[in-house]
Amino acid sequence: MNLERKAVDLRLEILDLICSAGTGHIGGDFSAIDILTYLYYEGMNISPDRVDDPDRDRFILSKGHAVEALYSVLADRGFFDRQALHNTYSRLGSPFIGHPNNQLPGIEMNSGSLGHGLPAAVGIALAGQMDGRPYYTYVLTGDGELAEGSVWEAFMAAPHFKLDHLVAFIDRNGLQISGRTEDVMPQGDLAGKLRLFGWEVQEIDGNSIPAIRAAVQHAKETQGRPSAIIADTVKGCGVSFMENRAGWHHRVPTAEEAAQARGELMQKARELDERSGK
């Protein structure tokens, strides 16, 4: 499977989902979708046929407001019905609410209250270690979320317990709803801080499938410590007028903007098809 092409298709899915529902966090969806694409189509041991397998890999979307990206991936993988998602997302009575809902297959925990995902992932990884299970626990946090104190308690705990089957992605797009993360709460040398805490740290292009693949493979080879992958991403990645703009943290495109975004994404899809000889 051409994962770069799949990520473009998923961006189109997310765009349609947000426009039909009239709500969503498209900027963070687009910054994170390449990470989700690699994990769900190649990197993780997970399947809609084995949602209760005790040895399945676990994924926690700590930045739960990017749920449109997760729902789109899970629907495409067959965890639930795509049409039901598009027809009911964020509507009264729908299970497809605006943050991950663990009543849906493939979702491990409700999330969205920022700062909770990494601590929960530490507990899940610790349980697997204690039970002798082979599964990996992956968690995706936002960079703005790192201002939460509970995240740093988890950053301290994971190396203490030598959780080498824990992989934490940090979607470092540099923007949050109120502006630049470095203006709201500076993080400085984030990689250096995490290394001092005892993490194996990699800094990568978080919108590059090959870079994500290599980072996950390195994390799986790391023993005796958890892995943090600082993914330098672009908020709104893939659509020119959304990229690196905090205003697209939570905004629904107008009809004209949606048409332009769709055109840009389809052009990218055509370029990828030509490159692959399709």
mmCIF file of C-alpha atoms in Angstrom:
data_model
loop_
_atom_site.group_PDB
_atom_site.id
_atom_site.type_symbol
_atom_site.label_atom_id
_atom_site.label_comp_id
_atom_site.label_asym_id
_atom_site.label_seq_id
_atom_site.Cartn_x
_atom_site.Cartn_y
_atom_site.Cartn_z
ATOM 1 C CA MET A 1 0.000 0.000 0.000
ATOM 2 C CA ASN A 2 1.198 3.514 -0.822
ATOM 3 C CA LEU A 3 0.811 5.136 2.583
ATOM 4 C CA GLU A 4 1.521 8.642 1.302
ATOM 5 C CA ARG A 5 -1.417 8.258 -1.093
ATOM 6 C CA LYS A 6 -3.569 6.805 1.684
ATOM 7 C CA ALA A 7 -2.833 9.827 3.873
ATOM 8 C CA VAL A 8 -4.076 12.143 1.105
ATOM 9 C CA ASP A 9 -7.267 10.096 0.756
ATOM 10 C CA LEU A 10 -7.795 10.322 4.507
ATOM 11 C CA ARG A 11 -7.363 14.090 4.440
ATOM 12 C CA LEU A 12 -10.156 14.203 1.863
ATOM 13 C CA GLU A 13 -12.287 12.019 4.150
ATOM 14 C CA ILE A 14 -11.639 14.318 7.096
ATOM 15 C CA LEU A 15 -12.486 17.387 5.026
ATOM 16 C CA ASP A 16 -15.808 15.868 3.959
ATOM 17 C CA LEU A 17 -16.611 14.733 7.496
ATOM 18 C CA ILE A 18 -15.985 18.158 9.028
ATOM 19 C CA CYS A 19 -17.853 20.027 6.303
ATOM 20 C CA SER A 20 -20.917 17.772 6.560
ATOM 21 C CA ALA A 21 -20.983 17.923 10.357
ATOM 22 C CA GLY A 22 -20.220 21.637 10.593
ATOM 23 C CA THR A 23 -17.643 21.114 13.330
ATOM 24 C CA GLY A 24 -14.124 19.796 13.822
ATOM 25 C CA HIS A 25 -10.433 20.452 14.370
ATOM 26 C CA ILE A 26 -9.051 20.192 10.858
ATOM 27 C CA GLY A 27 -5.654 21.786 11.556
ATOM 28 C CA GLY A 28 -4.637 19.192 14.136
ATOM 29 C CA ASP A 29 -6.258 16.389 12.138
ATOM 30 C CA PHE A 30 -4.062 17.213 9.155
ATOM 31 C CA SER A 31 -0.877 17.538 11.217
ATOM 32 C CA ALA A 32 -1.409 14.123 12.823
ATOM 33 C CA ILE A 33 -2.881 12.023 10.008
ATOM 34 C CA ASP A 34 0.452 10.797 8.628
ATOM 35 C CA ILE A 35 1.316 9.314 12.035
ATOM 36 C CA LEU A 36 -2.068 7.594 12.271
ATOM 37 C CA THR A 37 -1.764 6.330 8.711
ATOM 38 C CA TYR A 38 1.536 4.607 9.381
ATOM 39 C CA LEU A 39 0.432 3.125 12.705
ATOM 40 C CA TYR A 40 -2.933 1.778 11.567
ATOM 41 C CA TYR A 41 -1.948 0.492 8.130
ATOM 42 C CA GLU A 42 1.513 -0.852 8.862
ATOM 43 C CA GLY A 43 3.012 -0.207 12.261
ATOM 44 C CA MET A 44 0.567 -1.665 14.766
ATOM 45 C CA ASN A 45 -0.620 -5.189 15.477
ATOM 46 C CA ILE A 46 -4.323 -4.365 15.335
ATOM 47 C CA SER A 47 -7.340 -5.570 13.381
ATOM 48 C CA PRO A 48 -11.128 -5.048 13.375
ATOM 49 C CA ASP A 49 -11.426 -8.843 13.639
ATOM 50 C CA ARG A 50 -9.473 -8.904 16.919
ATOM 51 C CA VAL A 51 -10.623 -5.858 18.858
ATOM 52 C CA ASP A 52 -10.506 -7.775 22.163
ATOM 53 C CA ASP A 53 -7.274 -9.679 21.527
ATOM 54 C CA PRO A 54 -5.260 -9.291 24.756
ATOM 55 C CA ASP A 55 -2.061 -9.122 22.706
ATOM 56 C CA ARG A 56 -3.245 -6.356 20.350
ATOM 57 C CA ASP A 57 -1.295 -3.113 20.294
ATOM 58 C CA ARG A 58 -2.987 -0.194 22.018
ATOM 59 C CA PHE A 59 -3.354 3.362 20.723
ATOM 60 C CA ILE A 60 -4.453 6.376 22.775
ATOM 61 C CA LEU A 61 -5.306 9.674 21.072
ATOM 62 C CA SER A 62 -4.517 12.007 23.929
ATOM 63 C CA LYS A 63 -5.170 15.080 21.769
ATOM 64 C CA GLY A 64 -8.760 13.897 21.497
ATOM 65 C CA HIS A 65 -9.978 16.939 19.589
ATOM 66 C CA ALA A 66 -8.307 15.407 16.513
ATOM 67 C CA VAL A 67 -10.956 12.689 16.597
ATOM 68 C CA GLU A 68 -12.011 13.201 12.967
ATOM 69 C CA ALA A 69 -8.627 11.815 11.915
ATOM 70 C CA LEU A 70 -8.989 8.768 14.172
ATOM 71 C CA TYR A 71 -12.603 8.090 13.163
ATOM 72 C CA SER A 72 -11.709 8.324 9.472
ATOM 73 C CA VAL A 73 -8.862 5.836 9.857
ATOM 74 C CA LEU A 74 -10.935 3.383 11.888
ATOM 75 C CA ALA A 75 -13.834 3.548 9.435
ATOM 76 C CA ASP A 76 -11.496 2.981 6.501
ATOM 77 C CA ARG A 77 -9.923 0.002 8.295
ATOM 78 C CA GLY A 78 -13.389 -1.504 8.848
ATOM 79 C CA PHE A 79 -13.788 -1.046 12.592
ATOM 80 C CA PHE A 80 -17.195 0.555 12.005
ATOM 81 C CA ASP A 81 -19.424 1.718 9.173
ATOM 82 C CA ARG A 82 -18.138 4.696 7.199
ATOM 83 C CA GLN A 83 -21.604 5.819 6.100
ATOM 84 C CA ALA A 84 -22.902 5.819 9.672
ATOM 85 C CA LEU A 85 -19.951 7.991 10.654
ATOM 86 C CA HIS A 86 -20.561 10.535 7.900
ATOM 87 C CA ASN A 87 -24.331 10.574 8.393
ATOM 88 C CA THR A 88 -24.328 11.068 12.161
ATOM 89 C CA TYR A 89 -21.001 12.497 13.321
ATOM 90 C CA SER A 90 -21.492 15.002 16.158
ATOM 91 C CA ARG A 91 -25.278 14.780 15.935
ATOM 92 C CA LEU A 92 -27.610 14.226 18.887
ATOM 93 C CA GLY A 93 -27.689 10.588 19.917
ATOM 94 C CA SER A 94 -24.760 9.527 17.729
ATOM 95 C CA PRO A 95 -21.950 7.430 19.230
ATOM 96 C CA PHE A 96 -19.592 9.412 16.981
ATOM 97 C CA ILE A 97 -19.124 12.278 19.411
ATOM 98 C CA GLY A 98 -16.562 15.072 19.192
ATOM 99 C CA HIS A 99 -13.893 13.211 21.162
ATOM 100 C CA PRO A 100 -12.921 9.509 21.130
ATOM 101 C CA ASN A 101 -15.699 7.298 22.498
ATOM 102 C CA ASN A 102 -14.647 3.902 23.845
ATOM 103 C CA GLN A 103 -18.102 2.505 23.189
ATOM 104 C CA LEU A 104 -16.923 2.267 19.574
ATOM 105 C CA PRO A 105 -14.750 -0.680 18.440
ATOM 106 C CA GLY A 106 -11.083 0.138 18.133
ATOM 107 C CA ILE A 107 -11.059 2.983 20.676
ATOM 108 C CA GLU A 108 -9.296 2.112 23.915
ATOM 109 C CA MET A 109 -10.350 5.073 26.068
ATOM 110 C CA ASN A 110 -12.343 8.261 26.067
ATOM 111 C CA SER A 111 -9.990 11.201 25.758
ATOM 112 C CA GLY A 112 -10.055 14.900 25.181
ATOM 113 C CA SER A 113 -9.411 16.286 28.652
ATOM 114 C CA LEU A 114 -5.842 17.149 27.818
ATOM 115 C CA GLY A 115 -3.078 15.665 29.926
ATOM 116 C CA HIS A 116 -4.801 12.321 30.535
ATOM 117 C CA GLY A 117 -3.663 10.213 27.591
ATOM 118 C CA LEU A 118 0.017 9.749 28.458
ATOM 119 C CA PRO A 119 -0.642 8.822 32.114
ATOM 120 C CA ALA A 120 -3.231 6.267 30.978
ATOM 121 C CA ALA A 121 -0.802 4.906 28.385
ATOM 122 C CA VAL A 122 1.832 4.473 31.105
ATOM 123 C CA GLY A 123 -0.651 2.401 33.096
ATOM 124 C CA ILE A 124 -1.611 0.304 30.064
ATOM 125 C CA ALA A 125 2.040 -0.324 29.190
ATOM 126 C CA LEU A 126 2.851 -1.196 32.811
ATOM 127 C CA ALA A 127 -0.036 -3.686 32.902
ATOM 128 C CA GLY A 128 1.269 -5.352 29.759
ATOM 129 C CA GLN A 129 4.751 -5.566 31.222
ATOM 130 C CA MET A 130 3.475 -7.065 34.473
ATOM 131 C CA ASP A 131 1.332 -9.609 32.605
ATOM 132 C CA GLY A 132 4.119 -10.576 30.210
ATOM 133 C CA ARG A 133 2.136 -9.422 27.170
ATOM 134 C CA PRO A 134 3.984 -8.552 23.942
ATOM 135 C CA TYR A 135 1.841 -5.586 22.940
ATOM 136 C CA TYR A 136 3.060 -2.039 22.396
ATOM 137 C CA THR A 137 1.211 1.006 23.673
ATOM 138 C CA TYR A 138 1.261 4.073 21.437
ATOM 139 C CA VAL A 139 0.023 7.487 22.488
ATOM 140 C CA LEU A 140 -0.259 10.724 20.514
ATOM 141 C CA THR A 141 -0.140 13.969 22.461
ATOM 142 C CA GLY A 142 -0.344 17.547 21.261
ATOM 143 C CA ASP A 143 2.470 19.968 22.008
ATOM 144 C CA GLY A 144 0.103 22.469 23.627
ATOM 145 C CA GLU A 145 -1.021 19.647 25.900
ATOM 146 C CA LEU A 146 2.454 19.466 27.436
ATOM 147 C CA ALA A 147 1.588 22.412 29.671
ATOM 148 C CA GLU A 148 -0.465 19.956 31.758
ATOM 149 C CA GLY A 149 1.323 18.783 34.907
ATOM 150 C CA SER A 150 0.013 15.231 34.685
ATOM 151 C CA VAL A 151 1.955 14.769 31.459
ATOM 152 C CA TRP A 152 5.229 15.413 33.269
ATOM 153 C CA GLU A 153 4.354 12.993 36.058
ATOM 154 C CA ALA A 154 3.913 10.377 33.334
ATOM 155 C CA PHE A 155 7.180 11.420 31.693
ATOM 156 C CA MET A 156 8.886 10.701 35.034
ATOM 157 C CA ALA A 157 7.094 7.418 35.722
ATOM 158 C CA ALA A 158 7.623 5.654 32.395
ATOM 159 C CA PRO A 159 11.467 5.468 32.569
ATOM 160 C CA HIS A 160 11.269 4.461 36.243
ATOM 161 C CA PHE A 161 9.299 1.365 35.237
ATOM 162 C CA LYS A 162 11.510 0.759 32.160
ATOM 163 C CA LEU A 163 8.502 0.700 29.836
ATOM 164 C CA ASP A 164 10.240 -0.143 26.575
ATOM 165 C CA HIS A 165 6.921 -1.118 24.960
ATOM 166 C CA LEU A 166 5.619 2.451 25.322
ATOM 167 C CA VAL A 167 5.962 4.826 22.363
ATOM 168 C CA ALA A 168 4.848 8.433 22.813
ATOM 169 C CA PHE A 169 4.389 10.627 19.750
ATOM 170 C CA ILE A 170 4.339 14.377 20.345
ATOM 171 C CA ASP A 171 2.598 16.250 17.533
ATOM 172 C CA ARG A 172 4.784 19.326 17.651
ATOM 173 C CA ASN A 173 3.096 21.600 15.136
ATOM 174 C CA GLY A 174 3.998 24.639 17.233
ATOM 175 C CA LEU A 175 0.465 26.025 17.437
ATOM 176 C CA GLN A 176 -2.488 25.723 19.779
ATOM 177 C CA ILE A 177 -5.863 27.407 19.898
ATOM 178 C CA SER A 178 -4.470 30.560 21.508
ATOM 179 C CA GLY A 179 -1.350 30.932 19.356
ATOM 180 C CA ARG A 180 2.235 29.685 19.252
ATOM 181 C CA THR A 181 3.080 27.132 21.903
ATOM 182 C CA GLU A 182 6.360 28.906 22.609
ATOM 183 C CA ASP A 183 4.441 32.095 23.409
ATOM 184 C CA VAL A 184 1.757 30.400 25.527
ATOM 185 C CA MET A 185 4.064 28.113 27.534
ATOM 186 C CA PRO A 186 7.609 27.714 26.179
ATOM 187 C CA GLN A 187 8.951 24.158 25.925
ATOM 188 C CA GLY A 188 12.528 25.017 25.039
ATOM 189 C CA ASP A 189 14.775 22.008 24.549
ATOM 190 C CA LEU A 190 12.026 19.411 24.781
ATOM 191 C CA ALA A 191 14.243 16.589 23.522
ATOM 192 C CA GLY A 192 16.925 17.417 26.089
ATOM 193 C CA LYS A 193 14.394 17.451 28.919
ATOM 194 C CA LEU A 194 12.988 14.058 27.994
ATOM 195 C CA ARG A 195 16.461 12.543 27.667
ATOM 196 C CA LEU A 196 17.265 13.756 31.186
ATOM 197 C CA PHE A 197 14.108 12.023 32.380
ATOM 198 C CA GLY A 198 15.399 8.785 30.840
ATOM 199 C CA TRP A 199 13.507 8.526 27.540
ATOM 200 C CA GLU A 200 14.909 7.374 24.213
ATOM 201 C CA VAL A 201 14.180 10.447 22.096
ATOM 202 C CA GLN A 202 13.972 10.943 18.342
ATOM 203 C CA GLU A 203 13.132 14.150 16.490
ATOM 204 C CA ILE A 204 11.617 13.589 13.050
ATOM 205 C CA ASP A 205 9.595 15.114 10.244
ATOM 206 C CA GLY A 206 6.174 14.058 11.475
ATOM 207 C CA ASN A 207 4.553 14.449 8.063
ATOM 208 C CA SER A 208 6.984 12.018 6.413
ATOM 209 C CA ILE A 209 5.871 8.390 6.309
ATOM 210 C CA PRO A 210 9.453 7.077 5.836
ATOM 211 C CA ALA A 211 10.645 9.109 8.839
ATOM 212 C CA ILE A 212 7.755 7.853 10.971
ATOM 213 C CA ARG A 213 8.427 4.260 9.898
ATOM 214 C CA ALA A 214 12.122 4.483 10.765
ATOM 215 C CA ALA A 215 11.365 6.079 14.135
ATOM 216 C CA VAL A 216 8.904 3.367 15.135
ATOM 217 C CA GLN A 217 11.326 0.650 14.066
ATOM 218 C CA HIS A 218 14.038 2.248 16.202
ATOM 219 C CA ALA A 219 11.631 2.487 19.157
ATOM 220 C CA LYS A 220 10.891 -1.244 18.872
ATOM 221 C CA GLU A 221 14.615 -1.987 18.990
ATOM 222 C CA THR A 222 15.082 0.107 22.156
ATOM 223 C CA GLN A 223 15.277 -1.863 25.383
ATOM 224 C CA GLY A 224 14.931 -0.785 28.999
ATOM 225 C CA ARG A 225 13.409 2.642 28.409
ATOM 226 C CA PRO A 226 10.336 4.219 26.787
ATOM 227 C CA SER A 227 10.545 6.016 23.456
ATOM 228 C CA ALA A 228 9.449 9.560 22.685
ATOM 229 C CA ILE A 229 9.112 10.606 19.063
ATOM 230 C CA ILE A 230 8.969 14.381 18.713
ATOM 231 C CA ALA A 231 7.176 14.775 15.409
ATOM 232 C CA ASP A 232 7.759 18.187 13.871
ATOM 233 C CA THR A 233 4.559 18.648 11.887
ATOM 234 C CA VAL A 234 2.678 21.376 10.054
ATOM 235 C CA LYS A 235 -0.726 22.344 11.366
ATOM 236 C CA GLY A 236 -3.147 22.043 8.443
ATOM 237 C CA CYS A 237 -0.539 20.075 6.458
ATOM 238 C CA GLY A 238 -1.577 19.489 2.860
ATOM 239 C CA VAL A 239 -3.698 22.588 2.248
ATOM 240 C CA SER A 240 -1.793 25.774 1.491
ATOM 241 C CA PHE A 241 -4.076 28.307 3.162
ATOM 242 C CA MET A 242 -4.423 26.231 6.345
ATOM 243 C CA GLU A 243 -0.768 25.478 6.935
ATOM 244 C CA ASN A 244 0.877 27.011 10.016
ATOM 245 C CA ARG A 245 -2.215 29.064 10.893
ATOM 246 C CA ALA A 246 -3.546 28.859 14.452
ATOM 247 C CA GLY A 247 -6.967 29.982 13.231
ATOM 248 C CA TRP A 248 -7.458 26.548 11.676
ATOM 249 C CA HIS A 249 -7.252 24.817 15.051
ATOM 250 C CA HIS A 250 -11.047 24.772 15.190
ATOM 251 C CA ARG A 251 -12.767 26.109 12.119
ATOM 252 C CA VAL A 252 -15.052 24.720 9.410
ATOM 253 C CA PRO A 253 -14.118 25.625 5.824
ATOM 254 C CA THR A 254 -16.584 27.621 3.781
ATOM 255 C CA ALA A 255 -17.853 26.034 0.573
ATOM 256 C CA GLU A 256 -15.259 27.977 -1.408
ATOM 257 C CA GLU A 257 -12.436 27.033 0.965
ATOM 258 C CA ALA A 258 -13.508 23.390 0.932
ATOM 259 C CA ALA A 259 -13.454 23.360 -2.863
ATOM 260 C CA GLN A 260 -9.961 24.837 -2.922
ATOM 261 C CA ALA A 261 -8.727 22.394 -0.280
ATOM 262 C CA ARG A 262 -10.239 19.470 -2.162
ATOM 263 C CA GLY A 263 -8.605 20.638 -5.376
ATOM 264 C CA GLU A 264 -5.173 20.878 -3.766
ATOM 265 C CA LEU A 265 -5.471 17.440 -2.187
ATOM 266 C CA MET A 266 -6.670 15.832 -5.398
ATOM 267 C CA GLN A 267 -3.768 17.409 -7.265
ATOM 268 C CA LYS A 268 -1.394 15.897 -4.714
ATOM 269 C CA ALA A 269 -3.094 12.524 -5.201
ATOM 270 C CA ARG A 270 -2.596 12.755 -8.968
ATOM 271 C CA GLU A 271 1.087 13.589 -8.506
ATOM 272 C CA LEU A 272 1.573 10.575 -6.241
ATOM 273 C CA ASP A 273 -0.225 8.333 -8.731
ATOM 274 C CA GLU A 274 1.981 9.561 -11.573
ATOM 275 C CA ARG A 275 5.082 9.008 -9.476
ATOM 276 C CA SER A 276 4.035 5.430 -8.729
ATOM 277 C CA GLY A 277 3.164 4.753 -12.361
ATOM 278 C CA LYS A 278 -0.593 4.461 -11.941
#
